[in-house]
């Protein structure tokens, strides 16, 4: 099914309060989104995720730096993908679509399945066999997606679904769908609405490079409306084994523990490069070891459980901390919930699991060190 480019309504400030509670992204930011009164809104009340200060991590930098994390793992299906999917599915339904399709490393499949089924559509998902965390696969299956695991990586899966959408009556809802980025840009609006301005730096995990593109769209739109005084430096961080934007070359066989960003040929490559240049930002690589250190730090010291790929933003920020200006305000995007990938959490926790303890007070106390 052909996707037409979005058109933006005339811009007016979004509502600042909602007597009936948060209405979901489309209603909260309707003037900034390509919707009309005829658009059937498919929502799970996504968005409005917290911007959480992380003082222990800020102390690693010093110099009066303030660090916040945008915890999009608290969206309805546990990732930022819900932001784009509410709009992509709503517009697909408006166009009369009966089915949608996506390639996914996990989070997109969960979001596409949830929103498509809520909108009364079939959802087809292609995943790389053996490279999707079980929490994400479980979501897609239970939401009712028809999941096809291919013997290939995400990049090949994306090639196939793009061809499917061109030749069969299914709508593509990967980030090459323009409505996906339109929905995802609302995260930038929320950051500015809370801080009162854009941050000095926006640190973000980068896989298919749609989210860094979407955040920049949002900041620029708010800046044009004078809702923020500045634009941030956009700092994208990739896993070292899957870092095409850093090396400048596609990676044929990407490898990383951070499966959500295990993408060797980003669909939004050129857009992401344009964002880096326009914002005077950077792309940098972080190792799996650095990702896991930040992953554990966020959980054990800040009480925030994100999936490994999300921790790439914090790992990257700490890796380049010497470049951070004194007094800067930094936002690190946490794209997904830690419950998406419980196996990695158990395998890489530094805390021992103590089993086989006798059910009596004295032994329990002894094991506790009393």
mmCIF file of C-alpha atoms in Angstrom:
data_model
loop_
_atom_site.group_PDB
_atom_site.id
_atom_site.type_symbol
_atom_site.label_atom_id
_atom_site.label_comp_id
_atom_site.label_asym_id
_atom_site.label_seq_id
_atom_site.Cartn_x
_atom_site.Cartn_y
_atom_site.Cartn_z
ATOM 1 C CA UNK A 1 0.000 0.000 0.000
ATOM 2 C CA UNK A 2 1.397 3.405 -0.969
ATOM 3 C CA UNK A 3 2.199 5.781 1.887
ATOM 4 C CA UNK A 4 1.709 9.471 1.229
ATOM 5 C CA UNK A 5 4.027 11.999 2.920
ATOM 6 C CA UNK A 6 2.599 13.657 6.013
ATOM 7 C CA UNK A 7 1.204 17.174 6.040
ATOM 8 C CA UNK A 8 1.391 19.195 9.239
ATOM 9 C CA UNK A 9 -1.538 21.145 10.640
ATOM 10 C CA UNK A 10 -1.084 24.806 11.545
ATOM 11 C CA UNK A 11 0.898 24.918 14.761
ATOM 12 C CA UNK A 12 -0.570 25.941 18.076
ATOM 13 C CA UNK A 13 0.654 25.085 21.572
ATOM 14 C CA UNK A 14 -0.405 21.670 22.861
ATOM 15 C CA UNK A 15 -2.731 21.445 25.836
ATOM 16 C CA UNK A 16 -0.967 21.739 29.180
ATOM 17 C CA UNK A 17 -3.469 19.773 31.240
ATOM 18 C CA UNK A 18 -6.094 17.122 30.672
ATOM 19 C CA UNK A 19 -8.968 16.825 33.101
ATOM 20 C CA UNK A 20 -9.558 13.202 32.076
ATOM 21 C CA UNK A 21 -5.885 12.234 32.307
ATOM 22 C CA UNK A 22 -3.236 11.861 29.628
ATOM 23 C CA UNK A 23 -5.023 11.374 26.281
ATOM 24 C CA UNK A 24 -2.187 9.742 24.331
ATOM 25 C CA UNK A 25 0.280 11.374 21.965
ATOM 26 C CA UNK A 26 -1.992 12.168 19.067
ATOM 27 C CA UNK A 27 -4.477 14.123 21.128
ATOM 28 C CA UNK A 28 -1.806 15.748 23.312
ATOM 29 C CA UNK A 29 0.158 17.039 20.312
ATOM 30 C CA UNK A 30 -2.523 17.032 17.616
ATOM 31 C CA UNK A 31 -1.595 20.498 16.211
ATOM 32 C CA UNK A 32 1.934 19.211 15.522
ATOM 33 C CA UNK A 33 0.922 15.960 13.829
ATOM 34 C CA UNK A 34 -0.425 15.041 10.367
ATOM 35 C CA UNK A 35 -3.921 14.063 11.486
ATOM 36 C CA UNK A 36 -7.409 15.336 10.739
ATOM 37 C CA UNK A 37 -10.859 14.895 12.229
ATOM 38 C CA UNK A 38 -11.221 11.892 9.896
ATOM 39 C CA UNK A 39 -8.202 10.074 11.350
ATOM 40 C CA UNK A 40 -9.338 7.123 13.512
ATOM 41 C CA UNK A 41 -7.001 7.403 16.510
ATOM 42 C CA UNK A 42 -5.617 4.045 17.640
ATOM 43 C CA UNK A 43 -4.025 4.609 21.030
ATOM 44 C CA UNK A 44 -2.896 2.830 24.179
ATOM 45 C CA UNK A 45 -2.289 6.188 25.923
ATOM 46 C CA UNK A 46 1.388 6.094 24.984
ATOM 47 C CA UNK A 47 3.823 8.894 25.796
ATOM 48 C CA UNK A 48 4.115 11.144 28.837
ATOM 49 C CA UNK A 49 7.057 9.022 30.006
ATOM 50 C CA UNK A 50 9.165 10.393 32.870
ATOM 51 C CA UNK A 51 12.340 12.425 32.627
ATOM 52 C CA UNK A 52 14.265 11.108 35.621
ATOM 53 C CA UNK A 53 17.346 12.767 37.182
ATOM 54 C CA UNK A 54 20.259 10.356 37.683
ATOM 55 C CA UNK A 55 22.532 12.059 40.234
ATOM 56 C CA UNK A 56 24.916 9.129 40.746
ATOM 57 C CA UNK A 57 25.689 9.042 37.050
ATOM 58 C CA UNK A 58 25.983 12.835 36.949
ATOM 59 C CA UNK A 59 28.549 12.604 39.748
ATOM 60 C CA UNK A 60 30.709 10.462 37.446
ATOM 61 C CA UNK A 61 31.049 13.549 35.269
ATOM 62 C CA UNK A 62 31.141 16.309 37.910
ATOM 63 C CA UNK A 63 31.432 19.953 36.875
ATOM 64 C CA UNK A 64 27.832 20.747 37.947
ATOM 65 C CA UNK A 65 26.462 18.701 35.072
ATOM 66 C CA UNK A 66 22.805 17.652 35.261
ATOM 67 C CA UNK A 67 21.884 14.309 33.713
ATOM 68 C CA UNK A 68 18.367 13.022 33.088
ATOM 69 C CA UNK A 69 17.122 9.855 31.445
ATOM 70 C CA UNK A 70 14.045 9.848 29.225
ATOM 71 C CA UNK A 71 12.632 6.469 30.235
ATOM 72 C CA UNK A 72 10.570 5.402 27.240
ATOM 73 C CA UNK A 73 10.590 1.847 28.533
ATOM 74 C CA UNK A 74 7.433 2.875 30.406
ATOM 75 C CA UNK A 75 5.356 3.093 27.233
ATOM 76 C CA UNK A 76 2.490 0.560 26.934
ATOM 77 C CA UNK A 77 4.486 -2.151 25.130
ATOM 78 C CA UNK A 78 7.702 -1.206 26.916
ATOM 79 C CA UNK A 79 9.567 0.813 24.282
ATOM 80 C CA UNK A 80 9.704 4.089 22.375
ATOM 81 C CA UNK A 81 8.291 2.327 19.310
ATOM 82 C CA UNK A 82 4.769 2.960 20.628
ATOM 83 C CA UNK A 83 5.221 6.666 19.864
ATOM 84 C CA UNK A 84 5.542 6.070 16.161
ATOM 85 C CA UNK A 85 3.181 3.143 16.008
ATOM 86 C CA UNK A 86 0.116 4.970 17.325
ATOM 87 C CA UNK A 87 0.371 7.358 14.382
ATOM 88 C CA UNK A 88 1.472 4.826 11.743
ATOM 89 C CA UNK A 89 -1.392 2.469 12.610
ATOM 90 C CA UNK A 90 -3.933 5.283 12.862
ATOM 91 C CA UNK A 91 -2.978 6.539 9.402
ATOM 92 C CA UNK A 92 -2.961 3.008 7.989
ATOM 93 C CA UNK A 93 -6.483 2.489 9.325
ATOM 94 C CA UNK A 94 -7.538 5.834 7.871
ATOM 95 C CA UNK A 95 -6.253 4.655 4.479
ATOM 96 C CA UNK A 96 -8.276 1.468 4.737
ATOM 97 C CA UNK A 97 -5.413 -0.964 5.402
ATOM 98 C CA UNK A 98 -6.355 -4.465 6.503
ATOM 99 C CA UNK A 99 -2.836 -5.620 7.392
ATOM 100 C CA UNK A 100 0.548 -4.197 8.352
ATOM 101 C CA UNK A 101 4.052 -5.627 8.153
ATOM 102 C CA UNK A 102 7.424 -4.887 9.717
ATOM 103 C CA UNK A 103 10.919 -6.238 10.168
ATOM 104 C CA UNK A 104 12.056 -6.178 13.745
ATOM 105 C CA UNK A 105 14.761 -6.925 16.276
ATOM 106 C CA UNK A 106 11.897 -7.157 18.770
ATOM 107 C CA UNK A 107 10.484 -3.845 19.949
ATOM 108 C CA UNK A 108 8.911 -2.851 16.646
ATOM 109 C CA UNK A 109 7.204 -6.233 16.405
ATOM 110 C CA UNK A 110 5.649 -5.842 19.852
ATOM 111 C CA UNK A 111 4.404 -2.323 19.157
ATOM 112 C CA UNK A 112 3.151 -3.120 15.651
ATOM 113 C CA UNK A 113 1.271 -6.169 16.889
ATOM 114 C CA UNK A 114 -0.351 -4.382 19.824
ATOM 115 C CA UNK A 115 -1.522 -1.358 17.875
ATOM 116 C CA UNK A 116 -2.523 -3.264 14.752
ATOM 117 C CA UNK A 117 -4.654 -5.694 16.704
ATOM 118 C CA UNK A 118 -6.221 -2.835 18.673
ATOM 119 C CA UNK A 119 -7.019 -1.213 15.345
ATOM 120 C CA UNK A 120 -8.570 -4.392 13.968
ATOM 121 C CA UNK A 121 -5.764 -5.218 11.516
ATOM 122 C CA UNK A 122 -3.545 -8.230 10.940
ATOM 123 C CA UNK A 123 0.117 -7.843 11.848
ATOM 124 C CA UNK A 124 2.918 -9.690 10.068
ATOM 125 C CA UNK A 125 6.412 -9.609 11.564
ATOM 126 C CA UNK A 126 9.737 -10.772 10.121
ATOM 127 C CA UNK A 127 12.485 -11.318 12.683
ATOM 128 C CA UNK A 128 16.067 -12.622 12.449
ATOM 129 C CA UNK A 129 15.899 -16.181 13.769
ATOM 130 C CA UNK A 130 17.599 -16.510 17.142
ATOM 131 C CA UNK A 131 18.332 -12.806 17.585
ATOM 132 C CA UNK A 132 15.215 -11.499 19.290
ATOM 133 C CA UNK A 133 15.034 -11.359 23.094
ATOM 134 C CA UNK A 134 12.386 -13.721 24.429
ATOM 135 C CA UNK A 135 10.446 -10.999 26.229
ATOM 136 C CA UNK A 136 9.863 -9.226 22.922
ATOM 137 C CA UNK A 137 8.994 -12.389 21.033
ATOM 138 C CA UNK A 138 6.500 -13.327 23.742
ATOM 139 C CA UNK A 139 4.810 -9.943 23.377
ATOM 140 C CA UNK A 140 4.439 -10.172 19.621
ATOM 141 C CA UNK A 141 2.990 -13.662 19.812
ATOM 142 C CA UNK A 142 0.535 -12.892 22.585
ATOM 143 C CA UNK A 143 -0.615 -9.669 20.938
ATOM 144 C CA UNK A 144 -1.540 -11.805 17.946
ATOM 145 C CA UNK A 145 1.159 -11.080 15.380
ATOM 146 C CA UNK A 146 1.965 -13.630 12.699
ATOM 147 C CA UNK A 147 5.704 -13.997 13.309
ATOM 148 C CA UNK A 148 8.048 -15.305 10.617
ATOM 149 C CA UNK A 149 11.670 -15.953 11.640
ATOM 150 C CA UNK A 150 14.067 -15.795 8.693
ATOM 151 C CA UNK A 151 17.565 -17.215 8.391
ATOM 152 C CA UNK A 152 19.184 -13.821 8.022
ATOM 153 C CA UNK A 153 19.746 -10.571 9.901
ATOM 154 C CA UNK A 154 17.489 -7.553 10.394
ATOM 155 C CA UNK A 155 18.777 -5.799 7.296
ATOM 156 C CA UNK A 156 17.678 -8.677 5.069
ATOM 157 C CA UNK A 157 14.316 -8.830 6.844
ATOM 158 C CA UNK A 158 13.795 -5.123 6.146
ATOM 159 C CA UNK A 159 14.581 -5.617 2.454
ATOM 160 C CA UNK A 160 11.942 -8.332 2.256
ATOM 161 C CA UNK A 161 9.173 -6.404 4.013
ATOM 162 C CA UNK A 162 9.807 -3.345 1.854
ATOM 163 C CA UNK A 163 9.337 -5.511 -1.224
ATOM 164 C CA UNK A 164 6.231 -7.071 0.313
ATOM 165 C CA UNK A 165 4.649 -3.661 0.902
ATOM 166 C CA UNK A 166 5.364 -2.644 -2.688
ATOM 167 C CA UNK A 167 3.821 -5.767 -4.182
ATOM 168 C CA UNK A 168 1.109 -6.911 -1.780
ATOM 169 C CA UNK A 169 -1.797 -5.288 0.127
ATOM 170 C CA UNK A 170 0.080 -4.691 3.379
ATOM 171 C CA UNK A 171 1.288 -1.409 4.868
ATOM 172 C CA UNK A 172 4.898 -1.119 6.012
ATOM 173 C CA UNK A 173 5.264 0.278 9.533
ATOM 174 C CA UNK A 174 9.046 0.316 9.956
ATOM 175 C CA UNK A 175 10.686 3.708 10.454
ATOM 176 C CA UNK A 176 10.846 4.283 6.687
ATOM 177 C CA UNK A 177 7.122 4.963 7.098
ATOM 178 C CA UNK A 178 7.055 8.774 7.546
ATOM 179 C CA UNK A 179 4.319 8.615 10.160
ATOM 180 C CA UNK A 180 6.568 6.617 12.476
ATOM 181 C CA UNK A 181 9.060 9.470 12.814
ATOM 182 C CA UNK A 182 6.256 12.003 13.129
ATOM 183 C CA UNK A 183 5.015 10.136 16.194
ATOM 184 C CA UNK A 184 8.466 9.581 17.657
ATOM 185 C CA UNK A 185 9.362 13.283 17.481
ATOM 186 C CA UNK A 186 6.904 13.895 20.340
ATOM 187 C CA UNK A 187 9.524 12.636 22.796
ATOM 188 C CA UNK A 188 11.514 15.805 22.067
ATOM 189 C CA UNK A 189 8.400 17.872 22.786
ATOM 190 C CA UNK A 190 8.019 16.170 26.162
ATOM 191 C CA UNK A 191 11.667 16.788 27.066
ATOM 192 C CA UNK A 192 11.299 20.509 26.364
ATOM 193 C CA UNK A 193 7.925 20.690 28.122
ATOM 194 C CA UNK A 194 9.547 19.332 31.309
ATOM 195 C CA UNK A 195 12.913 21.116 31.198
ATOM 196 C CA UNK A 196 11.586 24.405 29.847
ATOM 197 C CA UNK A 197 14.220 24.272 27.095
ATOM 198 C CA UNK A 198 16.102 21.752 25.019
ATOM 199 C CA UNK A 199 19.071 20.067 26.737
ATOM 200 C CA UNK A 200 22.646 20.903 25.773
ATOM 201 C CA UNK A 201 23.190 17.290 24.698
ATOM 202 C CA UNK A 202 20.787 14.545 23.679
ATOM 203 C CA UNK A 203 22.469 11.134 23.953
ATOM 204 C CA UNK A 204 20.688 8.309 22.164
ATOM 205 C CA UNK A 205 21.224 4.672 21.168
ATOM 206 C CA UNK A 206 21.379 4.403 17.389
ATOM 207 C CA UNK A 207 20.452 1.343 15.370
ATOM 208 C CA UNK A 208 18.211 1.970 12.371
ATOM 209 C CA UNK A 209 18.689 5.709 13.096
ATOM 210 C CA UNK A 210 15.023 6.630 13.003
ATOM 211 C CA UNK A 211 14.827 7.868 16.582
ATOM 212 C CA UNK A 212 17.749 10.292 16.397
ATOM 213 C CA UNK A 213 16.154 11.675 13.248
ATOM 214 C CA UNK A 214 12.764 11.987 14.948
ATOM 215 C CA UNK A 215 14.117 13.725 18.052
ATOM 216 C CA UNK A 216 15.865 16.304 15.876
ATOM 217 C CA UNK A 217 12.610 16.898 13.953
ATOM 218 C CA UNK A 218 10.847 17.551 17.250
ATOM 219 C CA UNK A 219 13.463 19.892 18.658
ATOM 220 C CA UNK A 220 13.602 21.863 15.405
ATOM 221 C CA UNK A 221 9.830 22.178 15.260
ATOM 222 C CA UNK A 222 9.627 23.461 18.829
ATOM 223 C CA UNK A 223 12.565 25.811 18.198
ATOM 224 C CA UNK A 224 10.826 27.251 15.148
ATOM 225 C CA UNK A 225 7.793 27.928 17.355
ATOM 226 C CA UNK A 226 10.085 29.526 19.984
ATOM 227 C CA UNK A 227 9.114 26.897 22.533
ATOM 228 C CA UNK A 228 12.819 26.307 23.196
ATOM 229 C CA UNK A 229 15.720 28.739 22.966
ATOM 230 C CA UNK A 230 18.401 26.341 21.767
ATOM 231 C CA UNK A 231 18.928 23.111 19.869
ATOM 232 C CA UNK A 232 20.915 20.246 21.408
ATOM 233 C CA UNK A 233 24.000 18.481 20.150
ATOM 234 C CA UNK A 234 22.773 15.090 18.995
ATOM 235 C CA UNK A 235 25.115 12.371 20.244
ATOM 236 C CA UNK A 236 24.385 8.960 18.735
ATOM 237 C CA UNK A 237 25.957 5.820 20.177
ATOM 238 C CA UNK A 238 26.230 2.466 18.436
ATOM 239 C CA UNK A 239 27.475 -0.902 19.618
ATOM 240 C CA UNK A 240 31.078 -1.463 18.526
ATOM 241 C CA UNK A 241 30.142 -4.640 16.672
ATOM 242 C CA UNK A 242 27.368 -2.863 14.816
ATOM 243 C CA UNK A 243 28.568 0.671 14.149
ATOM 244 C CA UNK A 244 28.139 1.583 10.466
ATOM 245 C CA UNK A 245 27.517 5.261 11.216
ATOM 246 C CA UNK A 246 30.865 5.399 13.036
ATOM 247 C CA UNK A 247 32.932 3.504 10.476
ATOM 248 C CA UNK A 248 31.123 4.857 7.435
ATOM 249 C CA UNK A 249 30.593 1.361 6.041
ATOM 250 C CA UNK A 250 27.704 -1.089 6.271
ATOM 251 C CA UNK A 251 28.310 -4.068 8.548
ATOM 252 C CA UNK A 252 27.415 -7.346 6.847
ATOM 253 C CA UNK A 253 27.314 -9.414 10.041
ATOM 254 C CA UNK A 254 26.627 -7.109 12.999
ATOM 255 C CA UNK A 255 27.157 -8.578 16.462
ATOM 256 C CA UNK A 256 26.329 -7.154 19.891
ATOM 257 C CA UNK A 257 24.612 -8.106 23.109
ATOM 258 C CA UNK A 258 22.405 -5.058 22.520
ATOM 259 C CA UNK A 259 20.093 -6.809 20.056
ATOM 260 C CA UNK A 260 17.789 -3.802 19.612
ATOM 261 C CA UNK A 261 20.595 -1.903 17.828
ATOM 262 C CA UNK A 262 22.094 -4.912 16.040
ATOM 263 C CA UNK A 263 21.628 -3.304 12.615
ATOM 264 C CA UNK A 264 24.397 -3.097 10.032
ATOM 265 C CA UNK A 265 22.789 -0.904 7.379
ATOM 266 C CA UNK A 266 20.468 1.732 8.901
ATOM 267 C CA UNK A 267 17.420 2.663 6.842
ATOM 268 C CA UNK A 268 17.740 6.282 7.999
ATOM 269 C CA UNK A 269 21.507 6.517 7.400
ATOM 270 C CA UNK A 270 21.534 9.740 5.354
ATOM 271 C CA UNK A 271 19.006 11.451 7.607
ATOM 272 C CA UNK A 272 21.097 10.587 10.654
ATOM 273 C CA UNK A 273 24.255 11.991 9.064
ATOM 274 C CA UNK A 274 22.345 15.193 8.296
ATOM 275 C CA UNK A 275 21.245 15.408 11.951
ATOM 276 C CA UNK A 276 24.810 14.957 13.177
ATOM 277 C CA UNK A 277 26.074 17.713 10.914
ATOM 278 C CA UNK A 278 23.226 20.148 11.592
ATOM 279 C CA UNK A 279 23.521 19.726 15.370
ATOM 280 C CA UNK A 280 27.336 19.592 15.433
ATOM 281 C CA UNK A 281 26.941 16.218 17.076
ATOM 282 C CA UNK A 282 28.823 12.939 16.873
ATOM 283 C CA UNK A 283 28.491 9.220 16.387
ATOM 284 C CA UNK A 284 30.608 7.038 18.646
ATOM 285 C CA UNK A 285 30.894 3.318 19.361
ATOM 286 C CA UNK A 286 30.663 1.614 22.754
ATOM 287 C CA UNK A 287 31.719 -1.939 23.506
ATOM 288 C CA UNK A 288 29.412 -4.574 24.908
ATOM 289 C CA UNK A 289 31.397 -4.391 28.158
ATOM 290 C CA UNK A 290 30.789 -0.633 28.391
ATOM 291 C CA UNK A 291 27.097 -1.132 27.637
ATOM 292 C CA UNK A 292 26.774 -3.753 30.379
ATOM 293 C CA UNK A 293 28.575 -1.532 32.907
ATOM 294 C CA UNK A 294 26.116 1.304 32.245
ATOM 295 C CA UNK A 295 23.209 -1.187 32.262
ATOM 296 C CA UNK A 296 24.143 -2.403 35.737
ATOM 297 C CA UNK A 297 24.868 1.121 36.977
ATOM 298 C CA UNK A 298 21.443 2.372 35.952
ATOM 299 C CA UNK A 299 19.729 -0.501 37.748
ATOM 300 C CA UNK A 300 21.874 -0.880 40.872
ATOM 301 C CA UNK A 301 22.590 2.795 41.534
ATOM 302 C CA UNK A 302 19.601 4.623 40.065
ATOM 303 C CA UNK A 303 16.840 2.005 40.279
ATOM 304 C CA UNK A 304 16.148 2.113 36.539
ATOM 305 C CA UNK A 305 15.938 -1.182 34.649
ATOM 306 C CA UNK A 306 16.387 -0.679 30.919
ATOM 307 C CA UNK A 307 17.224 -3.108 28.149
ATOM 308 C CA UNK A 308 20.908 -3.360 27.151
ATOM 309 C CA UNK A 309 20.591 -1.299 23.964
ATOM 310 C CA UNK A 310 19.117 1.578 25.968
ATOM 311 C CA UNK A 311 22.190 1.695 28.193
ATOM 312 C CA UNK A 312 24.314 2.548 25.140
ATOM 313 C CA UNK A 313 23.268 6.190 25.575
ATOM 314 C CA UNK A 314 24.657 6.353 29.110
ATOM 315 C CA UNK A 315 27.715 4.263 28.237
ATOM 316 C CA UNK A 316 28.484 6.605 25.369
ATOM 317 C CA UNK A 317 27.992 9.733 27.435
ATOM 318 C CA UNK A 318 30.423 8.433 30.067
ATOM 319 C CA UNK A 319 32.904 7.478 27.353
ATOM 320 C CA UNK A 320 33.061 11.063 26.051
ATOM 321 C CA UNK A 321 32.473 12.793 29.402
ATOM 322 C CA UNK A 322 35.614 14.909 29.043
ATOM 323 C CA UNK A 323 33.879 16.754 26.188
ATOM 324 C CA UNK A 324 30.871 17.747 28.300
ATOM 325 C CA UNK A 325 30.803 21.466 29.155
ATOM 326 C CA UNK A 326 30.626 22.589 32.771
ATOM 327 C CA UNK A 327 27.041 23.068 33.913
ATOM 328 C CA UNK A 328 25.554 21.280 30.931
ATOM 329 C CA UNK A 329 22.129 19.657 30.944
ATOM 330 C CA UNK A 330 22.132 16.236 29.318
ATOM 331 C CA UNK A 331 19.297 13.870 28.463
ATOM 332 C CA UNK A 332 20.051 10.218 27.779
ATOM 333 C CA UNK A 333 17.300 8.320 25.990
ATOM 334 C CA UNK A 334 16.410 4.905 27.407
ATOM 335 C CA UNK A 335 14.495 3.313 24.588
ATOM 336 C CA UNK A 336 13.251 0.078 26.148
ATOM 337 C CA UNK A 337 12.336 -1.673 29.390
ATOM 338 C CA UNK A 338 14.711 -4.164 31.006
ATOM 339 C CA UNK A 339 11.940 -6.753 31.199
ATOM 340 C CA UNK A 340 12.240 -7.092 27.432
ATOM 341 C CA UNK A 341 15.413 -9.149 27.920
ATOM 342 C CA UNK A 342 15.426 -10.916 31.307
ATOM 343 C CA UNK A 343 17.998 -13.511 30.200
ATOM 344 C CA UNK A 344 20.693 -10.871 29.774
ATOM 345 C CA UNK A 345 19.864 -9.411 33.173
ATOM 346 C CA UNK A 346 20.260 -12.759 34.912
ATOM 347 C CA UNK A 347 23.415 -13.720 33.027
ATOM 348 C CA UNK A 348 25.195 -10.422 33.630
ATOM 349 C CA UNK A 349 24.102 -9.469 37.130
ATOM 350 C CA UNK A 350 26.917 -8.994 39.643
ATOM 351 C CA UNK A 351 24.647 -10.121 42.477
ATOM 352 C CA UNK A 352 24.694 -13.843 43.292
ATOM 353 C CA UNK A 353 21.452 -15.798 43.359
ATOM 354 C CA UNK A 354 21.471 -17.790 46.576
ATOM 355 C CA UNK A 355 19.371 -20.950 46.338
ATOM 356 C CA UNK A 356 18.852 -24.119 48.356
ATOM 357 C CA UNK A 357 18.583 -22.398 51.727
ATOM 358 C CA UNK A 358 16.833 -24.285 54.534
ATOM 359 C CA UNK A 359 13.518 -22.711 55.574
ATOM 360 C CA UNK A 360 14.549 -21.686 59.085
ATOM 361 C CA UNK A 361 15.259 -18.312 60.637
ATOM 362 C CA UNK A 362 18.805 -19.033 61.755
ATOM 363 C CA UNK A 363 20.076 -20.186 58.379
ATOM 364 C CA UNK A 364 18.383 -17.333 56.522
ATOM 365 C CA UNK A 365 19.955 -14.854 58.973
ATOM 366 C CA UNK A 366 23.358 -16.496 58.563
ATOM 367 C CA UNK A 367 23.211 -16.268 54.771
ATOM 368 C CA UNK A 368 22.255 -12.593 55.157
ATOM 369 C CA UNK A 369 25.358 -12.044 57.263
ATOM 370 C CA UNK A 370 23.649 -11.540 60.618
#
